[in-house]
Coordinates of C-alpha atoms and ligand atoms in Angstrom, one line a residue:
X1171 CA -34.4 -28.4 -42.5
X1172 CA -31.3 -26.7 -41.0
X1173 CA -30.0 -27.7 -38.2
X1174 CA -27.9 -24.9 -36.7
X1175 CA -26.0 -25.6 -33.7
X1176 CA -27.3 -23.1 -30.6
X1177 CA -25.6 -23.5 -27.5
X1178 CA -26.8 -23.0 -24.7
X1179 CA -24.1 -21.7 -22.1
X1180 CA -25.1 -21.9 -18.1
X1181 CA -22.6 -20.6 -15.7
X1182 CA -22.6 -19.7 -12.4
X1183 CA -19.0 -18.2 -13.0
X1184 CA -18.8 -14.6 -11.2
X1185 CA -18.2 -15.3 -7.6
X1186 CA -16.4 -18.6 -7.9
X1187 CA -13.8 -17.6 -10.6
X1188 CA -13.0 -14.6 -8.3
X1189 CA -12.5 -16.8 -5.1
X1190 CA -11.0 -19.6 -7.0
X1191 CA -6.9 -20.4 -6.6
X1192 CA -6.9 -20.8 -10.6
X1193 CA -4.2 -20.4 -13.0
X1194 CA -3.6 -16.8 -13.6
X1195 CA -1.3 -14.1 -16.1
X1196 CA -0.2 -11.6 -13.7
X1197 CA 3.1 -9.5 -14.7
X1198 CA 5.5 -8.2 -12.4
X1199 CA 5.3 -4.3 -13.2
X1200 CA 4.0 -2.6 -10.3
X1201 CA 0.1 -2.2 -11.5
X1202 CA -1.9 -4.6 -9.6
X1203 CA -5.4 -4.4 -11.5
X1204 CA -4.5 -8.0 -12.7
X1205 CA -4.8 -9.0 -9.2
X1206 CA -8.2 -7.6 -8.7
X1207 CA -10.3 -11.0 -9.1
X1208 CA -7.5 -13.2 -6.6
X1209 CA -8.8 -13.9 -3.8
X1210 CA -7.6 -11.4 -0.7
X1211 CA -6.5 -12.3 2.6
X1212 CA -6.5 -10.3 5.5
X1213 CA -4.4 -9.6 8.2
X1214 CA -4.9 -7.4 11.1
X1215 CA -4.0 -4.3 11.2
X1216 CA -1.7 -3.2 14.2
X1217 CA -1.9 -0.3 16.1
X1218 CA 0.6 1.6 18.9
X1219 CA -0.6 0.1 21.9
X1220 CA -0.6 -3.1 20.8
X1221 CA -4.2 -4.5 21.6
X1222 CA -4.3 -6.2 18.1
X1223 CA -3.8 -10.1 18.6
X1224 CA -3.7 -13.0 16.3
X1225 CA -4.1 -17.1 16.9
X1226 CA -2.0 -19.9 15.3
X1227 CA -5.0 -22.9 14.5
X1228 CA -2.3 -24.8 15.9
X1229 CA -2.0 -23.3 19.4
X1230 CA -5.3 -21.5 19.7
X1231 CA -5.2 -20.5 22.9
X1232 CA -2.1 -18.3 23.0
X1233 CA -2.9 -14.4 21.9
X1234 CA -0.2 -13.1 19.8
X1235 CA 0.7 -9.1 19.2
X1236 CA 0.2 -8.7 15.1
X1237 CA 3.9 -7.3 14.9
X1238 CA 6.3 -8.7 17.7
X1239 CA 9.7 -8.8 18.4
X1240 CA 12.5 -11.6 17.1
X1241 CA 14.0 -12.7 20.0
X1242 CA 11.1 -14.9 21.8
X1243 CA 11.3 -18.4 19.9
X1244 CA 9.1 -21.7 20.3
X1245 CA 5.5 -22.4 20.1
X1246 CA 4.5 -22.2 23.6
X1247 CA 6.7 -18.8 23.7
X1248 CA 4.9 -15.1 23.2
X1249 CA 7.0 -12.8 21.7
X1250 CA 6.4 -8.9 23.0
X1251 CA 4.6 -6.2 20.8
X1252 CA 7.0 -4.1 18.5
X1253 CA 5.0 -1.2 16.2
X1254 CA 6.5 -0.8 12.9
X1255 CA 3.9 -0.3 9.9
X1256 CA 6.6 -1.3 7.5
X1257 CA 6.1 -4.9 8.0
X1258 CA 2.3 -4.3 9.2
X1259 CA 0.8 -7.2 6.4
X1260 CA -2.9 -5.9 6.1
X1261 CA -3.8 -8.0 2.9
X1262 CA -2.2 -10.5 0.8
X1263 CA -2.8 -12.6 -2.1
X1264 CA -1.3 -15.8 -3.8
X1265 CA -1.8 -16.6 -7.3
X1266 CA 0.6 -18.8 -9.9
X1267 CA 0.7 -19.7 -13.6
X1268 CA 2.3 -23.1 -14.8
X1269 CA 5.8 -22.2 -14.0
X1270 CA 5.7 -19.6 -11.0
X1271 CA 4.0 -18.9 -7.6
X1272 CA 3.1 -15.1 -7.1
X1273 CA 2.7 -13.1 -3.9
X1274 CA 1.0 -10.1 -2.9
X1275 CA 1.3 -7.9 0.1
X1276 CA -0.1 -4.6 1.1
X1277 CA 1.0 -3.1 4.2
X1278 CA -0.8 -0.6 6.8
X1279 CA -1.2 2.9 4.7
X1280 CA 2.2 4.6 5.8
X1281 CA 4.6 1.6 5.8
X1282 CA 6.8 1.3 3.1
X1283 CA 7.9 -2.3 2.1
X1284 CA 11.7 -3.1 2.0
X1285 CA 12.4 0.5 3.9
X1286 CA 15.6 0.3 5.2
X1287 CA 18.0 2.4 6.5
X1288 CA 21.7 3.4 5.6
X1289 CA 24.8 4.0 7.4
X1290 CA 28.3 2.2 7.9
X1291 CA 28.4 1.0 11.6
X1292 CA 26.2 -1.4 13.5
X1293 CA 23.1 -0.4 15.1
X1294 CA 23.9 0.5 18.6
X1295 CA 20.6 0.6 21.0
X1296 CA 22.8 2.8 23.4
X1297 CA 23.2 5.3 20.5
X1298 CA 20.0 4.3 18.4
X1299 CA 20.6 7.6 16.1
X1300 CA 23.9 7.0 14.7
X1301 CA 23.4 6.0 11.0
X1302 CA 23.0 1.9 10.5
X1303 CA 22.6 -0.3 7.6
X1304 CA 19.1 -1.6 8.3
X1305 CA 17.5 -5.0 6.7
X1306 CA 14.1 -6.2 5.2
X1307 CA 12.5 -9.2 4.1
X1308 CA 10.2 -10.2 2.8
X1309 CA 9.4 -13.9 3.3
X1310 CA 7.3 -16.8 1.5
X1311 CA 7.7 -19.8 3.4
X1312 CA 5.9 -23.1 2.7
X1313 CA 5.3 -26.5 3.6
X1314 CA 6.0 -28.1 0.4
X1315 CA 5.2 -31.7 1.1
X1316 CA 2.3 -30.9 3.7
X1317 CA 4.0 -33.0 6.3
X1318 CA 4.3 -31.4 9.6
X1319 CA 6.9 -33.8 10.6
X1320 CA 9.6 -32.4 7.7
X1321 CA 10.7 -28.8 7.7
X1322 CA 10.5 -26.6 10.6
X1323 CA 7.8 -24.3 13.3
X1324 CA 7.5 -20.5 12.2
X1325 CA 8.0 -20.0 15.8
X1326 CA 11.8 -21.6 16.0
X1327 CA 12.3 -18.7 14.1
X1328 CA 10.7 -16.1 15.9
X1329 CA 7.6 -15.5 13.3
X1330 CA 4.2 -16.3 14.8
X1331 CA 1.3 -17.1 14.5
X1332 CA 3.6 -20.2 14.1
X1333 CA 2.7 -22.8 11.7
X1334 CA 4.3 -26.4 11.1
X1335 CA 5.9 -28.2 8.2
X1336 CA 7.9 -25.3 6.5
X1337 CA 10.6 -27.1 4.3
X1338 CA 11.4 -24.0 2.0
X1339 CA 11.4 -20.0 1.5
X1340 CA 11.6 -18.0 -0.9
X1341 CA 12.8 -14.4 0.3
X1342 CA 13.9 -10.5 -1.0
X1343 CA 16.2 -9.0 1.2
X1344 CA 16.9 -5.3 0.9
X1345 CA 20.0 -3.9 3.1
X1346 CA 21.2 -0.2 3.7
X1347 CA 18.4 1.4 1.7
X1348 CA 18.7 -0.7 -1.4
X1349 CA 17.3 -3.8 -3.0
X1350 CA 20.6 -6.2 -2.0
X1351 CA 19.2 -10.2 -2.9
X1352 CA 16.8 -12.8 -3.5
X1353 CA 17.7 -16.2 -3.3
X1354 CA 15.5 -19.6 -2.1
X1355 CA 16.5 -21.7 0.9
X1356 CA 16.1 -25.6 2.2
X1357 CA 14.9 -26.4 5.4
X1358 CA 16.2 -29.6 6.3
X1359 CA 18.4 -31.2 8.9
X1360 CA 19.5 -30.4 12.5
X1361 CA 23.0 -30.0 12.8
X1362 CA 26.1 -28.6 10.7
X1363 CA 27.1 -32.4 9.2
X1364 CA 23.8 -32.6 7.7
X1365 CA 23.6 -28.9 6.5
X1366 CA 26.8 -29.9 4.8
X1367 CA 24.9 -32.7 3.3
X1368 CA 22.1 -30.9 1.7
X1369 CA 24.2 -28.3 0.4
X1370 CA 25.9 -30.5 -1.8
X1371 CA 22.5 -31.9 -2.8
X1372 CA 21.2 -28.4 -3.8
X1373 CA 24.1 -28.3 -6.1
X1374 CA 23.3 -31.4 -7.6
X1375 CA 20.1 -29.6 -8.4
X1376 CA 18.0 -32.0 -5.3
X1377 CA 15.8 -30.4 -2.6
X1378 CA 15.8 -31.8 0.4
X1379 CA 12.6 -32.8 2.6
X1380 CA 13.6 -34.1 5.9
X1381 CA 13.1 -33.2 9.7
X1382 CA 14.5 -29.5 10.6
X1383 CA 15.0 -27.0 13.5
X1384 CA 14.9 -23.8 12.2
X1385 CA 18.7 -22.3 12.2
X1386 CA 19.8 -25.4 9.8
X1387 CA 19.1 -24.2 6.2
X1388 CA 21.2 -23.2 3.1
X1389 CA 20.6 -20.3 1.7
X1390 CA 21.2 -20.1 -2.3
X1391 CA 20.3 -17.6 -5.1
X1392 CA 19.6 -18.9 -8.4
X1393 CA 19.9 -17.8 -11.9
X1394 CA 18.3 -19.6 -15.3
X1395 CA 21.3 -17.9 -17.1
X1396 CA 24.9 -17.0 -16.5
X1397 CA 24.9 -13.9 -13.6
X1398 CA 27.3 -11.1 -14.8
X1399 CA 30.7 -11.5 -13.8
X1400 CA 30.4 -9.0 -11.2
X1401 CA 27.7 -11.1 -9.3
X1402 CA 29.5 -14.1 -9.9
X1403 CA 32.7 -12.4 -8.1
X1404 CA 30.6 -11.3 -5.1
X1405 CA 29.5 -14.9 -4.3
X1406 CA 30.6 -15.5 -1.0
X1407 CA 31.0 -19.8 -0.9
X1408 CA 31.5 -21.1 -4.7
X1409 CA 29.6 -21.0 -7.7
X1410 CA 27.6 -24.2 -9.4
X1411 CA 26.4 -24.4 -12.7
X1412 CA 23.8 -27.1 -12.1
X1413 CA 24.2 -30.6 -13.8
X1414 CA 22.8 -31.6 -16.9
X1415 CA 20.0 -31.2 -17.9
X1416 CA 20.4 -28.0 -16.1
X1417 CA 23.1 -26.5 -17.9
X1418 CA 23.6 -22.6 -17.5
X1419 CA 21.8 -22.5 -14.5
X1420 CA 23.5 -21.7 -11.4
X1421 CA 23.4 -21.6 -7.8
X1422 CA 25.8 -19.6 -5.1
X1423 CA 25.1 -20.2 -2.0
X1424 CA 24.5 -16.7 0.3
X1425 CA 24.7 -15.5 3.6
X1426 CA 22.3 -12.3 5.5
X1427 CA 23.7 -9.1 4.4
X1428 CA 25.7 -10.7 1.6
X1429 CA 27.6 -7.9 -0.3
X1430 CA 25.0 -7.7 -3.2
X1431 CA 22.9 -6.8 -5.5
X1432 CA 22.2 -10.6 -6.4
X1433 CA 19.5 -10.5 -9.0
X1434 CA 18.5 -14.5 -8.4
X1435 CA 15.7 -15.7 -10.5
X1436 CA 12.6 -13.7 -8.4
X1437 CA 11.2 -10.5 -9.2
X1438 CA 9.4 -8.3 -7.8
X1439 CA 7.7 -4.7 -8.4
X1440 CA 6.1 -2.2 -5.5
X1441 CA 3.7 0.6 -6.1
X1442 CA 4.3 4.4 -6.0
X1443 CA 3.9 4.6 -2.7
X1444 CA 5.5 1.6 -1.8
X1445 CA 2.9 -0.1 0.4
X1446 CA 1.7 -3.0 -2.1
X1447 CA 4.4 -5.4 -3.7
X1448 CA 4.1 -8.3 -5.6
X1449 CA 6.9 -11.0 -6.4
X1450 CA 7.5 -13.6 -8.9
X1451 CA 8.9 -16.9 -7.7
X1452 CA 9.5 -19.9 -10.5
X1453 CA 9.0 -23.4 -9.2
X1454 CA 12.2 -24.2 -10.5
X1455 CA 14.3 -22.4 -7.6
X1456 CA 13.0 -25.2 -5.1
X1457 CA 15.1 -27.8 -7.8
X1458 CA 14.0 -31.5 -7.9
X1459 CA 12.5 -33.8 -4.5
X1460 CA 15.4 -35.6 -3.7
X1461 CA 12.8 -38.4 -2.8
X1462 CA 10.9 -38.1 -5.8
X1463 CA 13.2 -37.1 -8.3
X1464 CA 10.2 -34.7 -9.5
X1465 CA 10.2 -30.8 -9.1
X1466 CA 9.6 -29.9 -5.5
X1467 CA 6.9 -27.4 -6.2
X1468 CA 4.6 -27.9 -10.0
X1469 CA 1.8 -27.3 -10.8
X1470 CA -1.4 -30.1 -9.1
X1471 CA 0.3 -29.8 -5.8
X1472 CA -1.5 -28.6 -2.9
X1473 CA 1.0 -26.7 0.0
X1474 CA 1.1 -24.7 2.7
X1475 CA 2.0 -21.1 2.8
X1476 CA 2.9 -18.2 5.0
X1477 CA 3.9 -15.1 4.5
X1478 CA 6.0 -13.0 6.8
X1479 CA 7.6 -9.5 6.6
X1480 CA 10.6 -8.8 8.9
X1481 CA 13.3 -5.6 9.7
X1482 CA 15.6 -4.4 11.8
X1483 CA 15.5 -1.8 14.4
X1484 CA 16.0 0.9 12.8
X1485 CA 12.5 2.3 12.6
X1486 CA 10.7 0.4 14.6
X1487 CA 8.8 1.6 18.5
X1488 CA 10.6 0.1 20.4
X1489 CA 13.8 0.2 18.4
X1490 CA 14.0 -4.1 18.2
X1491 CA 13.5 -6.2 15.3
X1492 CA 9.7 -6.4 14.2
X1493 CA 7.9 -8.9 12.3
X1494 CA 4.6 -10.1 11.1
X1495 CA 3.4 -12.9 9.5
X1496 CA 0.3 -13.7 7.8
X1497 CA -2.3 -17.0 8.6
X1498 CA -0.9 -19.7 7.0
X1499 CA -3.1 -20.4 3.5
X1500 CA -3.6 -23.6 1.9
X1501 CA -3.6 -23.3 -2.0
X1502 CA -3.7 -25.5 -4.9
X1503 CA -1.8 -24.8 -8.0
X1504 CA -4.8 -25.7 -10.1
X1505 CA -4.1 -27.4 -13.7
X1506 CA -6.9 -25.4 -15.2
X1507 CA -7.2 -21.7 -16.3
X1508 CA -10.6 -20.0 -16.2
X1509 CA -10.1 -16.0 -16.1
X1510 CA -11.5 -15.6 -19.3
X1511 CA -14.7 -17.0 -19.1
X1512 CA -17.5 -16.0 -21.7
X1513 CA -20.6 -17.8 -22.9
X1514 CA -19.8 -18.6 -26.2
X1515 CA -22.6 -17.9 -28.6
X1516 CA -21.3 -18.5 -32.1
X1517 CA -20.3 -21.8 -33.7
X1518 CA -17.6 -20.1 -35.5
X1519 CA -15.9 -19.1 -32.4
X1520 CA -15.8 -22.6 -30.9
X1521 CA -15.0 -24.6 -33.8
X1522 CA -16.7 -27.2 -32.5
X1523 CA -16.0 -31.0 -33.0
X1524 CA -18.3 -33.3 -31.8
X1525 CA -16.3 -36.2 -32.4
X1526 CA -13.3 -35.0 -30.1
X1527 CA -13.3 -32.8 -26.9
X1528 CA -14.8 -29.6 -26.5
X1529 CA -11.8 -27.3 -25.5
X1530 CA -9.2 -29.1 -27.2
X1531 CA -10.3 -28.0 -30.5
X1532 CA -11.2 -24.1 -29.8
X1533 CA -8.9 -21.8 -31.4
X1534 CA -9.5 -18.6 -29.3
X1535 CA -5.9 -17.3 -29.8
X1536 CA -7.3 -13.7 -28.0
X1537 CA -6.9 -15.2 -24.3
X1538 CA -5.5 -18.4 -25.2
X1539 CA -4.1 -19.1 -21.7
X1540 CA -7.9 -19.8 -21.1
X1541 CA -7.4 -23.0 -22.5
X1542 CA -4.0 -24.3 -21.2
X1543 CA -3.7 -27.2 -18.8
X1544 CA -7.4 -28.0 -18.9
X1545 CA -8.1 -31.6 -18.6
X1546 CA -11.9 -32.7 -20.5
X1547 CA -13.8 -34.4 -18.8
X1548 CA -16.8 -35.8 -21.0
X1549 CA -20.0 -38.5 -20.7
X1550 CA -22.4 -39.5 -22.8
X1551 CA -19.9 -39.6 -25.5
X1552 CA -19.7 -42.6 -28.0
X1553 CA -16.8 -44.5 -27.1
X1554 CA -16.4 -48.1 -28.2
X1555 CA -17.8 -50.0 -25.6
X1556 CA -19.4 -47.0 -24.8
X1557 CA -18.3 -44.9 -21.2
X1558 CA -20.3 -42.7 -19.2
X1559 CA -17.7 -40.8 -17.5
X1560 CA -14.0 -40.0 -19.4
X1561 CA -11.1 -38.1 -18.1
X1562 CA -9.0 -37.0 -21.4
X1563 CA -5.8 -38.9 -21.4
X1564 CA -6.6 -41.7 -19.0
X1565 CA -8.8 -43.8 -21.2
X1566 CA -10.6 -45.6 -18.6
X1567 CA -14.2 -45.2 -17.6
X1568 CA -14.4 -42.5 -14.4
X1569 CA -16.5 -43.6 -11.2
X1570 CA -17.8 -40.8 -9.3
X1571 CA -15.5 -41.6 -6.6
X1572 CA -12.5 -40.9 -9.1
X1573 CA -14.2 -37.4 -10.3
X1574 CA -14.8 -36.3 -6.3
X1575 CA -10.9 -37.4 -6.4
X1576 CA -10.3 -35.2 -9.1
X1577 CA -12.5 -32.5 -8.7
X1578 CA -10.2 -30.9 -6.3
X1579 CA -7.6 -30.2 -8.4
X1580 CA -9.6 -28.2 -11.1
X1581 CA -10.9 -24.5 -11.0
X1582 CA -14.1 -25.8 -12.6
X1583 CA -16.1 -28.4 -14.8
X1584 CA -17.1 -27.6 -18.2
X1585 CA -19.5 -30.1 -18.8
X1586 CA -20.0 -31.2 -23.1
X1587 CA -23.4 -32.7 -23.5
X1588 CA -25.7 -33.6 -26.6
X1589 CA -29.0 -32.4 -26.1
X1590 CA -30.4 -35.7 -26.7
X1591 CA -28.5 -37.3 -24.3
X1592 CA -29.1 -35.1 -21.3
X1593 CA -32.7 -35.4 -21.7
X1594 CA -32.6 -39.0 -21.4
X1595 CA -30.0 -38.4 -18.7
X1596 CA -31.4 -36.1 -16.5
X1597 CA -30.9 -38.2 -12.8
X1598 CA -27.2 -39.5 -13.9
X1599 CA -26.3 -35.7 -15.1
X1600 CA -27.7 -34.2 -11.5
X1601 CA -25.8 -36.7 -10.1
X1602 CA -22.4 -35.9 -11.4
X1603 CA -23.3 -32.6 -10.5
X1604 CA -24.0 -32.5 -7.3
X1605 CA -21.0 -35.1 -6.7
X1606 CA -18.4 -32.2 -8.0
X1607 CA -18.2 -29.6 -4.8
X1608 CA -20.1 -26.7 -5.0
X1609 CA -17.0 -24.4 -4.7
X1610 CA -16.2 -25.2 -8.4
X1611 CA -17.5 -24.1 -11.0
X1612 CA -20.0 -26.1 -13.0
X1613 CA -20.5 -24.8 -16.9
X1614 CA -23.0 -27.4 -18.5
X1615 CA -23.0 -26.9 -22.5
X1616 CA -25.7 -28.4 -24.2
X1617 CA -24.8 -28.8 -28.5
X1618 CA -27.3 -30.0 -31.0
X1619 CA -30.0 -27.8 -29.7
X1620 CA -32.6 -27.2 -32.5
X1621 CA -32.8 -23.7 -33.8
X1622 CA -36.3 -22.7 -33.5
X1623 CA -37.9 -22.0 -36.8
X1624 CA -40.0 -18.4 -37.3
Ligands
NAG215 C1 25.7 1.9 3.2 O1 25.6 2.9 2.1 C2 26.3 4.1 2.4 C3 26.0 5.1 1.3 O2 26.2 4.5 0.1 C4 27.8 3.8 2.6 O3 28.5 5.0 2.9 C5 27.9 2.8 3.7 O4 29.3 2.4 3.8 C6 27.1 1.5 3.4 N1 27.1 0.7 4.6 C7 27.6 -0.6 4.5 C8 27.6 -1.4 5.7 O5 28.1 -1.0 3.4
NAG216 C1 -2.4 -26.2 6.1 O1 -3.1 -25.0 6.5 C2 -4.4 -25.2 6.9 C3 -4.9 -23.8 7.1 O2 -4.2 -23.1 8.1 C4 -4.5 -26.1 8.2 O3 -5.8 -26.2 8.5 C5 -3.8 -27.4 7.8 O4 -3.8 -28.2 9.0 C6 -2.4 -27.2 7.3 N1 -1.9 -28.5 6.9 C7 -0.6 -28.9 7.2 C8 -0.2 -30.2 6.7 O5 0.1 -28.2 7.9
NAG217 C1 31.1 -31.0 3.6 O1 32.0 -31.7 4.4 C2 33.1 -32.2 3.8 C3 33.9 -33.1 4.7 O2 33.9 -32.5 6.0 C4 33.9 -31.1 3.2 O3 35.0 -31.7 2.5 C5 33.1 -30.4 2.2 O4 33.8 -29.2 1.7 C6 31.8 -29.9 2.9 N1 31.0 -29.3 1.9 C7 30.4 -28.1 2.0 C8 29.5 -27.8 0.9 O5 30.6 -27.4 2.9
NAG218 C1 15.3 -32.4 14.3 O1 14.7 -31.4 15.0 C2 13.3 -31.4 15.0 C3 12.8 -30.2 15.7 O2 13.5 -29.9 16.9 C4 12.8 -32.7 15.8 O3 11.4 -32.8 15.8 C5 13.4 -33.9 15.0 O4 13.1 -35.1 15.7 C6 14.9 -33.8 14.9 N1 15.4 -34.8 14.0 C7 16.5 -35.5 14.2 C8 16.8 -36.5 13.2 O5 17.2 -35.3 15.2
NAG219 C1 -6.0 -19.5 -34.7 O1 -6.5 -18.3 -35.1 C2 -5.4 -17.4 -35.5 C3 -6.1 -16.0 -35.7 O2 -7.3 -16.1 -36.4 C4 -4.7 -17.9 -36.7 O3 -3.7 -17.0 -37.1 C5 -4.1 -19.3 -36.4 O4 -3.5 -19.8 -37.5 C6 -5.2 -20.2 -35.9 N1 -4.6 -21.4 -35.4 C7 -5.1 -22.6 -35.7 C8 -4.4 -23.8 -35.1 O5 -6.1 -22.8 -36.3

């Protein structure tokens, strides 16, 4: 009798996989179907007279216009309602692969993201016609250690709803009608000494994490290869190749307004119209914890992030500086990659090996990045002594305490199980399935399944 292999594939993938902060391919090009399936935010939409109001969790009860001026500052503070669809953030998304966060925005239809204006003098609100260089930017600030005590309010600032914690941005700035910089900054420290001090650290390649108000950070644009030698004449305090192993990558330190184009390590595209943008921004840029000695932002960690948009007077009702920022989003930059999910019906196509892990052994070149950074997780399996529970790669035997540990960091279970064993198994199976949270997704494959004979 033949025994062919028939697996049976369950999935409860559509839904999930869309909502799910899982490891993604997007490409900076200005076509944003591959951000269809991330998850959307929203944000309200303004309007003239100013009736649209928004809540930080962290000081409920204070109602604050969508898009407000720049000048009022502090948590308790509420800054006054400025109308500018520009910076008007009605949706956003965040997505990331292994090496870079991504960012999406979509402004009120109308506004134009990173429209500035262009002129030679400064804008004069006596004169508010006379031709001005006007700024944008566009802003990704996060809490990258999720401690409220390090890094500074949204509010010292002057960007609400505020939000604790933020130790470092990552930011576009576009200056007298033109793209000008992009560049990363570092959060820490309260006065000029200690500025000084984690400047130096930045060019040693360290992030620092430490208590901050607001106006102390450095500002630095970096490149993964040597800038042209125009770039590198424009920048404004020095010029550091970082330190091995970080040869021919570079840091200068920048200022607002700095006389650009820098074209740092981020990228970004916009649509036609120029409402919807998306930005690229490598892990790398935020260089190594100081404390830890391990990249500041990688892939596992779970941070905080808002996301504000911010210009200059130029075209905003009343002419002052306008801003909005989004609620702050926590997301995981999930190990595990799930977009391609299909319910494999073929042996052929699986390759499978019963003696090692499922995944590990697929050869499904077509989407490959389906099958990067996935951790196995199997049970049942025939160790020596024999385990219920294994993670791949930490050879011990996994309680269920240790998977609900786990189980936050993955996109989804794809659970490897002999047909034999899961019928005797039933009760232990339901309950490593119930113990994994039901915002995951949960694909049970069942091998060794008799083919019925006709
Ligand atoms: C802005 O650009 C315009 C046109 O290129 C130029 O005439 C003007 O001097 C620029 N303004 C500044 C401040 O560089
Ligand atoms: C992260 O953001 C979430 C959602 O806004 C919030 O509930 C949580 O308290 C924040 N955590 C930290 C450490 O700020
Ligand atoms: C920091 O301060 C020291 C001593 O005051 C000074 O020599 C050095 O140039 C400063 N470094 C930076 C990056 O400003
Ligand atoms: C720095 O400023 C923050 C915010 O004002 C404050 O909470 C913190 O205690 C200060 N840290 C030091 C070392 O002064
Ligand atoms: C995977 O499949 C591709 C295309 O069929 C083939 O070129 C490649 O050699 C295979 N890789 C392995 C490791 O089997």
């Amino acid at each position: 009798m033949i025994f062919l292999s028939q697996i049976l594939c369950i999935y409860f993938v559509v839904e999930i996989v869309k909502s799910a902060q899982i490891n993604r391919n997007i490409i900076i090009d200005g076509n944003f179907d591959d951000w269809l399936n991330v998850q959307s935010y929203s944000d309200p939409q303004d309007n003239i007279d100013g009736t649209v109001y928004q809540e930080s969790p962290w000081f409920s009860a204070l109602k604050i216009p969508d898009c407000h001026d720049g000048t009022h500052m502090g948590n308790e503070n509420i800054p006054k309602h400025i109308y500018n669809p520009n910076v008007d953030i009605v949706e956003f998304k965040i997505a990331h692969d292994d090496k870079s966060l991504y960012i999406y925005f979509r402004v009120a239809d109308g506004g134009i993201i990173g429209k500035t204006s262009v002129g030679s003098g400064k804008f004069d609100e006596n004169n508010p016609s006379n031709p001005s260089p006007g700024r944008f930017y566009v802003i990704t600030s996060i809490n990258l250690d999720m401690n409220e005590q390090t890094g500074y309010w949204l509010s010292e600032g002057g960007y609400y709803p505020t939000a604790p914690g933020l130790d470092g941005n990552f930011e576009l700035e576009f200056y007298n009608g033109t793209y000008n910089q992009n560049y990363y900054l570092n959060h820490a420290g309260n006065s000029t000494n200690e500025l000084n001090y984690t400047k130096e650290q930045n060019r040693q390649n360290q992030f620092i994490l430490g208590t901050n108000f607001y106006s102390y950070y450095t500002q630095y644009i970096y490149w993964d290869h040597r800038p042209t030698e125009n770039e590198i004449k424009k920048c404004l305090f020095g010029f550091y190749e970082l330190p091995s192993p970080n040869n021919n990558n570079f840091i200068c330190f920048s200022q607002d307004d700095a006389p650009g184009p820098f074209n740092g390590i981020l990228s970004y595209a916009q649509s036609e119209k120029g409402n919807e943008l998306e930005i690229r921004a490598p892990f790398q840029g935020f260089l190594l914890n100081k404390n830890t000695g391990e990249p500041t932002l990688q892939l596992g960690m779970t941070v905080n992030i808002s996301l504000t948009l911010e210009t200059s007077p130029e075209y905003s009702l009343p002419q002052e500086w306008c801003s909005d920022s989004a609620p702050t989003i926590q997301y995981t930059l999930s190990l595990v990659s799930l977009q391609y999910l299909s319910c494999f019906t073929s042996r052929k196509a699986l390759n499978l090996d019963y003696n090692g892990f499922l995944l590990s052994k697929v050869n499904y070149t077509k989407q490959s990045s389906y099958f990067q950074e996935t951790i196995d997780i199997d049970f049942g399996f025939n160790h020596n002594p024999k385990r219920q529970l294994n993670l791949d790669d930490t050879h011990r035997q996994m309680s269920l305490e240790t998977l609900q540990k786990y189980a936050s960091l993955f996109d989804g279970f794809i659970i490897n199980i002999g047909k034999e064993y899961f019928e005797q198994n039933r009760d232990r199976i339901q309950t490593y399935l119930t113990s994994i949270p039901d915002n995951k997704l949960k694909m049970i494959l069942i091998r060794d399944v008799q083919q019925e004979q006709t």
